[in-house]
XYZ file of C-alpha atoms in Angstrom:
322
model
C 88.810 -222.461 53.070
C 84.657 -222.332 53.800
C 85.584 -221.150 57.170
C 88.418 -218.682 56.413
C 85.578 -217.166 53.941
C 82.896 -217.013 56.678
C 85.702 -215.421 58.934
C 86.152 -212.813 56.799
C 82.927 -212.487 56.068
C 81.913 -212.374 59.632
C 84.796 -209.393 60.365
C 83.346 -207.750 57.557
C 80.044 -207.374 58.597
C 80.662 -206.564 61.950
C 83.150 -203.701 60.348
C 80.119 -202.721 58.541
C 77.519 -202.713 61.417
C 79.893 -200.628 63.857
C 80.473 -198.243 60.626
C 76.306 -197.589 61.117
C 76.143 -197.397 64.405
C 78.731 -194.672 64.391
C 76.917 -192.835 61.416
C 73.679 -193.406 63.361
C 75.201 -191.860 66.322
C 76.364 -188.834 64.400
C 72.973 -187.959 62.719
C 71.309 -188.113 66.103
C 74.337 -185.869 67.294
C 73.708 -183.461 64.182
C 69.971 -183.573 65.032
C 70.254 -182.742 68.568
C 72.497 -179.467 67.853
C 69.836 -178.716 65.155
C 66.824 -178.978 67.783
C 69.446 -176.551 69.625
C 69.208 -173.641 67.737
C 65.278 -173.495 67.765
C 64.920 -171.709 70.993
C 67.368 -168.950 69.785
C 65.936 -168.487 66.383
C 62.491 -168.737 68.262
C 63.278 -165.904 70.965
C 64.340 -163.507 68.060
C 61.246 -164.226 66.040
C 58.979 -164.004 69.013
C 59.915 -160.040 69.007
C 57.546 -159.479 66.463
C 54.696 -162.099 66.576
C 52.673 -165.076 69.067
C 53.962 -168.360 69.989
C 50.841 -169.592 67.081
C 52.305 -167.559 64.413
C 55.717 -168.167 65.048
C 55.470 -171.744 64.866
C 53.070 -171.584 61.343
C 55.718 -170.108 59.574
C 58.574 -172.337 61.506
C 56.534 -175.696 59.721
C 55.635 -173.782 56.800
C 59.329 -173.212 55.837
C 59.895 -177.298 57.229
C 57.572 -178.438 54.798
C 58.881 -176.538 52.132
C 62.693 -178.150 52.777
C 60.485 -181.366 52.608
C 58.567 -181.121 49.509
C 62.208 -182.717 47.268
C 61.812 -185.753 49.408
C 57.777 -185.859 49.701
C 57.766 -186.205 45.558
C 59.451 -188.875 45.747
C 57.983 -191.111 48.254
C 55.511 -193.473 46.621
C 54.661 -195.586 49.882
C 51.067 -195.073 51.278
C 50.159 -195.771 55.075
C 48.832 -198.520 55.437
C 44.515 -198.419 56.830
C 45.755 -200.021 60.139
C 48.632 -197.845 60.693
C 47.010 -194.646 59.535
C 46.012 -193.928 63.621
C 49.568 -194.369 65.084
C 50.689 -191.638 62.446
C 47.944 -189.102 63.191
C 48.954 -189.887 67.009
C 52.273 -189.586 66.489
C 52.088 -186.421 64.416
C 49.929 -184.278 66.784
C 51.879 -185.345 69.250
C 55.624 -184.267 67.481
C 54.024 -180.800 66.030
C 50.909 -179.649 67.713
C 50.600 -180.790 71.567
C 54.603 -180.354 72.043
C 55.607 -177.733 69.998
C 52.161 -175.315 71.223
C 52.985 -176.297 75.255
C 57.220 -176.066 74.702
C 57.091 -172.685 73.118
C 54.586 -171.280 75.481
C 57.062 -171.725 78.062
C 59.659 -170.577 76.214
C 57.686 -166.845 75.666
C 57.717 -166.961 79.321
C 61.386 -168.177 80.603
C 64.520 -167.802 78.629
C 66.017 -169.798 76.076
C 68.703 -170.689 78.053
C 66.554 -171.976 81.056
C 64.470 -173.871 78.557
C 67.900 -175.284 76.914
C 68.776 -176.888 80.418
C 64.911 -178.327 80.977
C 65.000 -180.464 77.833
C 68.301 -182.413 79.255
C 65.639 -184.167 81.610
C 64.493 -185.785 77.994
C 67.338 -188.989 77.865
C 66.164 -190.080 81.663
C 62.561 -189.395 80.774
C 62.875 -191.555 77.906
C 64.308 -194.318 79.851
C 61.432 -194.073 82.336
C 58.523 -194.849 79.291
C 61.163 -197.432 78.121
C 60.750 -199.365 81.060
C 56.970 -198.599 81.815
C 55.898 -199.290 78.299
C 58.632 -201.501 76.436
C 59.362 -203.286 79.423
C 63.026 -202.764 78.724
C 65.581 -202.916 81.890
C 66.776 -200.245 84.545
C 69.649 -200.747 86.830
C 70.159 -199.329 90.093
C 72.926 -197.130 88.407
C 70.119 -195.820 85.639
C 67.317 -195.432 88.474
C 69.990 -192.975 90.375
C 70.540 -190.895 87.228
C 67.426 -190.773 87.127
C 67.171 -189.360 90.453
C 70.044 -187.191 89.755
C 68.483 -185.275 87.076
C 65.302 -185.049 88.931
C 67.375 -182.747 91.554
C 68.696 -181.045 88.701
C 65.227 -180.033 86.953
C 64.091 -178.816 90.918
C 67.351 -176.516 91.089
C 66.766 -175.021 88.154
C 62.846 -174.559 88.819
C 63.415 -172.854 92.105
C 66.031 -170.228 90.393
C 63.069 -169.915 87.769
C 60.652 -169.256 91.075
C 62.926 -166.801 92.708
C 63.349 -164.748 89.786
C 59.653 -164.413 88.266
C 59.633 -160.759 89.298
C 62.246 -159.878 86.694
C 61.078 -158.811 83.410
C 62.241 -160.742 80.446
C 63.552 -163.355 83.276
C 63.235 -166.758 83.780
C 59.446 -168.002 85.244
C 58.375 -171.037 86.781
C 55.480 -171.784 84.710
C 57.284 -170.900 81.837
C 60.136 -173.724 82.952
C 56.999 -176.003 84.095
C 55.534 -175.950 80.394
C 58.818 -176.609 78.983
C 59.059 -179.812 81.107
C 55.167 -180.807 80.431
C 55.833 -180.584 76.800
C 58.565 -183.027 76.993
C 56.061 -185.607 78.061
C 54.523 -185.279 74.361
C 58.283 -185.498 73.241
C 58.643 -189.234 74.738
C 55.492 -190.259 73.272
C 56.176 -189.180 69.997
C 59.484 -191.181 70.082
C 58.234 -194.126 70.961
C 55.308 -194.386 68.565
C 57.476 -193.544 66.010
C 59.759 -196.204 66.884
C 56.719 -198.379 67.439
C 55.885 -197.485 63.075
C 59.296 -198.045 61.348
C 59.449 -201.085 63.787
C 57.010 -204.185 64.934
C 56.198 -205.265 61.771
C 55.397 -201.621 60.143
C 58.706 -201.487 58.378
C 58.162 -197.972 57.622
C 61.686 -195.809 56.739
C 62.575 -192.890 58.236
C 61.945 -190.659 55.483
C 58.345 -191.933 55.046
C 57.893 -191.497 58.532
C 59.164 -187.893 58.629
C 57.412 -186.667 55.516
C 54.099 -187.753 56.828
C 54.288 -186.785 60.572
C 55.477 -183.147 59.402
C 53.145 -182.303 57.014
C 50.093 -184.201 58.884
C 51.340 -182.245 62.314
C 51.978 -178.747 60.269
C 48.019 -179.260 59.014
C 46.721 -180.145 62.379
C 48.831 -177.058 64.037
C 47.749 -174.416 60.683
C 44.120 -175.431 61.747
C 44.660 -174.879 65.285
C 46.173 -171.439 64.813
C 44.545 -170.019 62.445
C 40.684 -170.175 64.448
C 42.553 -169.347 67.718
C 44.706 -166.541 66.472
C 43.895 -165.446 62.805
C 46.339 -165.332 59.940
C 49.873 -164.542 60.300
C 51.625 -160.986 60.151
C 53.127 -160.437 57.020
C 55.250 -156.971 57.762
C 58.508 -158.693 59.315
C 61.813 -157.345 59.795
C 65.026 -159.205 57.881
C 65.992 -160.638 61.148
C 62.852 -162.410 61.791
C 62.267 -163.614 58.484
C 65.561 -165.442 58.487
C 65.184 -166.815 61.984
C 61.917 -168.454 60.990
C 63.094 -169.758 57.740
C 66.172 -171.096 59.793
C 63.752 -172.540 62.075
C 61.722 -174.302 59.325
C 65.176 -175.771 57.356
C 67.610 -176.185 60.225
C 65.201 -176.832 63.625
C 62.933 -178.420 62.056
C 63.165 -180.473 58.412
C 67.248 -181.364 58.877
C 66.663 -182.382 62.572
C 64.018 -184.743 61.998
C 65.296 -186.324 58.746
C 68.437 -186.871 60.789
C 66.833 -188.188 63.833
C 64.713 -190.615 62.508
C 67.085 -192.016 60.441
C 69.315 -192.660 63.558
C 65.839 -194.097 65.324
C 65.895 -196.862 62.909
C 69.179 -197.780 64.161
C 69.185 -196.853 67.299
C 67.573 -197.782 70.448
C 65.210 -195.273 71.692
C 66.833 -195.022 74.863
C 69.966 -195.381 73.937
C 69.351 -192.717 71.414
C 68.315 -190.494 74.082
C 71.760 -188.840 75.037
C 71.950 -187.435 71.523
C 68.552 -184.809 72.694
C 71.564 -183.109 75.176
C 73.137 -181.609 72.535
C 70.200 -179.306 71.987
C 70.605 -177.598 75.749
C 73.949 -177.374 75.370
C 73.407 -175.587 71.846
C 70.612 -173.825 73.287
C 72.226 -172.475 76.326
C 75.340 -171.256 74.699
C 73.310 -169.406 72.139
C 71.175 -167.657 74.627
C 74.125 -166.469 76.868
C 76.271 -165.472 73.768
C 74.289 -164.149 71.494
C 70.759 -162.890 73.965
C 72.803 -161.691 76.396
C 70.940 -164.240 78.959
C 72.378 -165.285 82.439
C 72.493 -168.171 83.925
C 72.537 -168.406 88.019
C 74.662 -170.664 89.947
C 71.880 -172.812 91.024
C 70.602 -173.039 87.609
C 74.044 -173.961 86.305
C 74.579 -176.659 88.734
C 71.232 -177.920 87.821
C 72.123 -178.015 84.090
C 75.402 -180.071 84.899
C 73.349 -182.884 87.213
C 70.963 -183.351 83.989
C 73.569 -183.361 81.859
C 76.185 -185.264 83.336
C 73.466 -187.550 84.481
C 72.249 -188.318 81.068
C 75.612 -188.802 79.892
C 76.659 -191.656 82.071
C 73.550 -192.977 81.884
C 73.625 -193.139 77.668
C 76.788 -194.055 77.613
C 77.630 -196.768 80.378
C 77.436 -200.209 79.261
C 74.260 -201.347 79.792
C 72.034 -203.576 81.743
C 70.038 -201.199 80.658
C 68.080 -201.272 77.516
C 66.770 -204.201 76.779
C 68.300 -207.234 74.710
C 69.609 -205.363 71.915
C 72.001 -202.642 71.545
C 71.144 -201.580 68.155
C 68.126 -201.959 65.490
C 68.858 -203.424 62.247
């Protein structure tokens, strides 16, 4: 009878963990087409003001979608943890967000779209180098795979610099160098709701947005001056999209599937976003996409993919985080 009732008990809870996994997987997969739509909203409000500006009222309108869950939070950082979320803030809103959408006022948002899918591999990489987790031959050829992909679609970038409105290299290159801000933040956020920090993923959001919004509001407004006010419809509801879509539902929804997720692992979900991203900018911005780049986006992609989801010898000793 005792062990009937443990078998059970056993099925049930392993019925219950796969039920979370799969919910984790879908938030990250909601989160990733959220992150998608950023560079198209961000190309139409980019018409009418700066990178700066753009990206005040894009947080502005986060923290605002925030504010229901902020009053309800009653857990404080604690004094020894209060560094890794000022690090892990500037490095989410101010460093990557400033550098990312630089590039993207200089390339196009599908071009940007495909640069991002080098994210999953990159994350692997600072797995390995800084979590000592494991890389098989298999993973270090994606990774190789992906690296051609990102070259393919810099060179198209490189031949085409002339044409106005086009994509640029630098433009691509900033892209790419703000993704190295992206990895970090992901892995000291892991490092906080994990290791002993037991922070939740809504703590964790609340305080990295609004502590990154502050630092990037500072930033802007010495460099650049207040925002415009006198905006069209269009732009207004691009940025507000930005702030509630982009930006407060992506990172709820990805940090709750961080806490379940391995970071790695959780990786592949970040190709949504230049998929997303690159069917929005052909469809609706009536962007192009070259052969070369094309080919480059499906190496990144389809790189990323096996690598996420091939059974590992990959990551580490877990598949999951409780």
């Amino acid at each position: 009878m005792t062990a009937a009732r443990n078998s059970r008990t056993s099925t049930a809870d392993l019925a219950g963990h796969d039920s979370g996994r799969r919910m984790a997987y879908l938030a990250l997969a909601a989160a990733g087409c959220s992150w998608g739509t950023g560079f198209y909203f961000a190309k139409v409000a980019l018409t009418e003001m700066g990178v700066g500006h753009m990206l005040v009222y894009r947080f502005a309108f986060g923290c605002l979608g925030l504010l229901p869950v902020a009053f309800r939070i009653r857990t404080l950082p604690r004094a020894s943890d209060v560094l890794l979320f000022l690090i892990a803030a500037a490095l989410y809103i101010p460093i990557q967000f400033l550098v990312q959408f630089e590039g993207l006022a200089r390339t196009t948002a599908s071009h940007a779209s495909l640069m991002v899918g080098t994210l999953p591999l990159t994350l692997a990489i600072a797995a390995v180098v800084f979590t000592h987790e494991r890389l098989d031959r298999v993973g270090w050829s994606m990774i190789v795979v992906s690296t051609i992909g990102a070259i393919l679609i810099v060179l198209q970038a490189h031949a085409g610099r002339n044409v106005s409105g086009g994509p640029s290299l630098i433009g691509d290159l900033l892209v790419l160098g703000s993704l190295f801000a992206g990895v970090a933040w992901v892995l000291v956020t892991q490092r906080v709701m994990h290791a002993g920090h037991g922070y939740s993923s809504v703590v964790m959001t609340v305080y990295v947005v609004f502590l990154g919004s502050a630092m990037l509001f500072l930033w802007v407004f010495v460099a650049d001056g207040p925002p415009p006010v006198h905006l069209s419809t269009r732009v207004w509801l691009a940025l507000a999209a930005q702030g509630f879509l982009a930006t407060t539902a992506a990172t709820l929804l990805w940090n709750w599937g961080l806490r379940r997720i391995p970071a790695a692992r959780a990786g592949i979900f970040v190709n949504f976003e230049p998929v997303v991203g690159s069917i929005l900018g052909v469809t609706l911005l009536g962007e192009s996409l070259g052969p070369v780049a094309v080919l480059g986006g499906l190496l990144i992609v389809g790189a990323a993919t096996i690598f996420s989801v091939r059974k590992p010898a990959t990551i580490g000793a877990q598949d999951d985080i409780a």
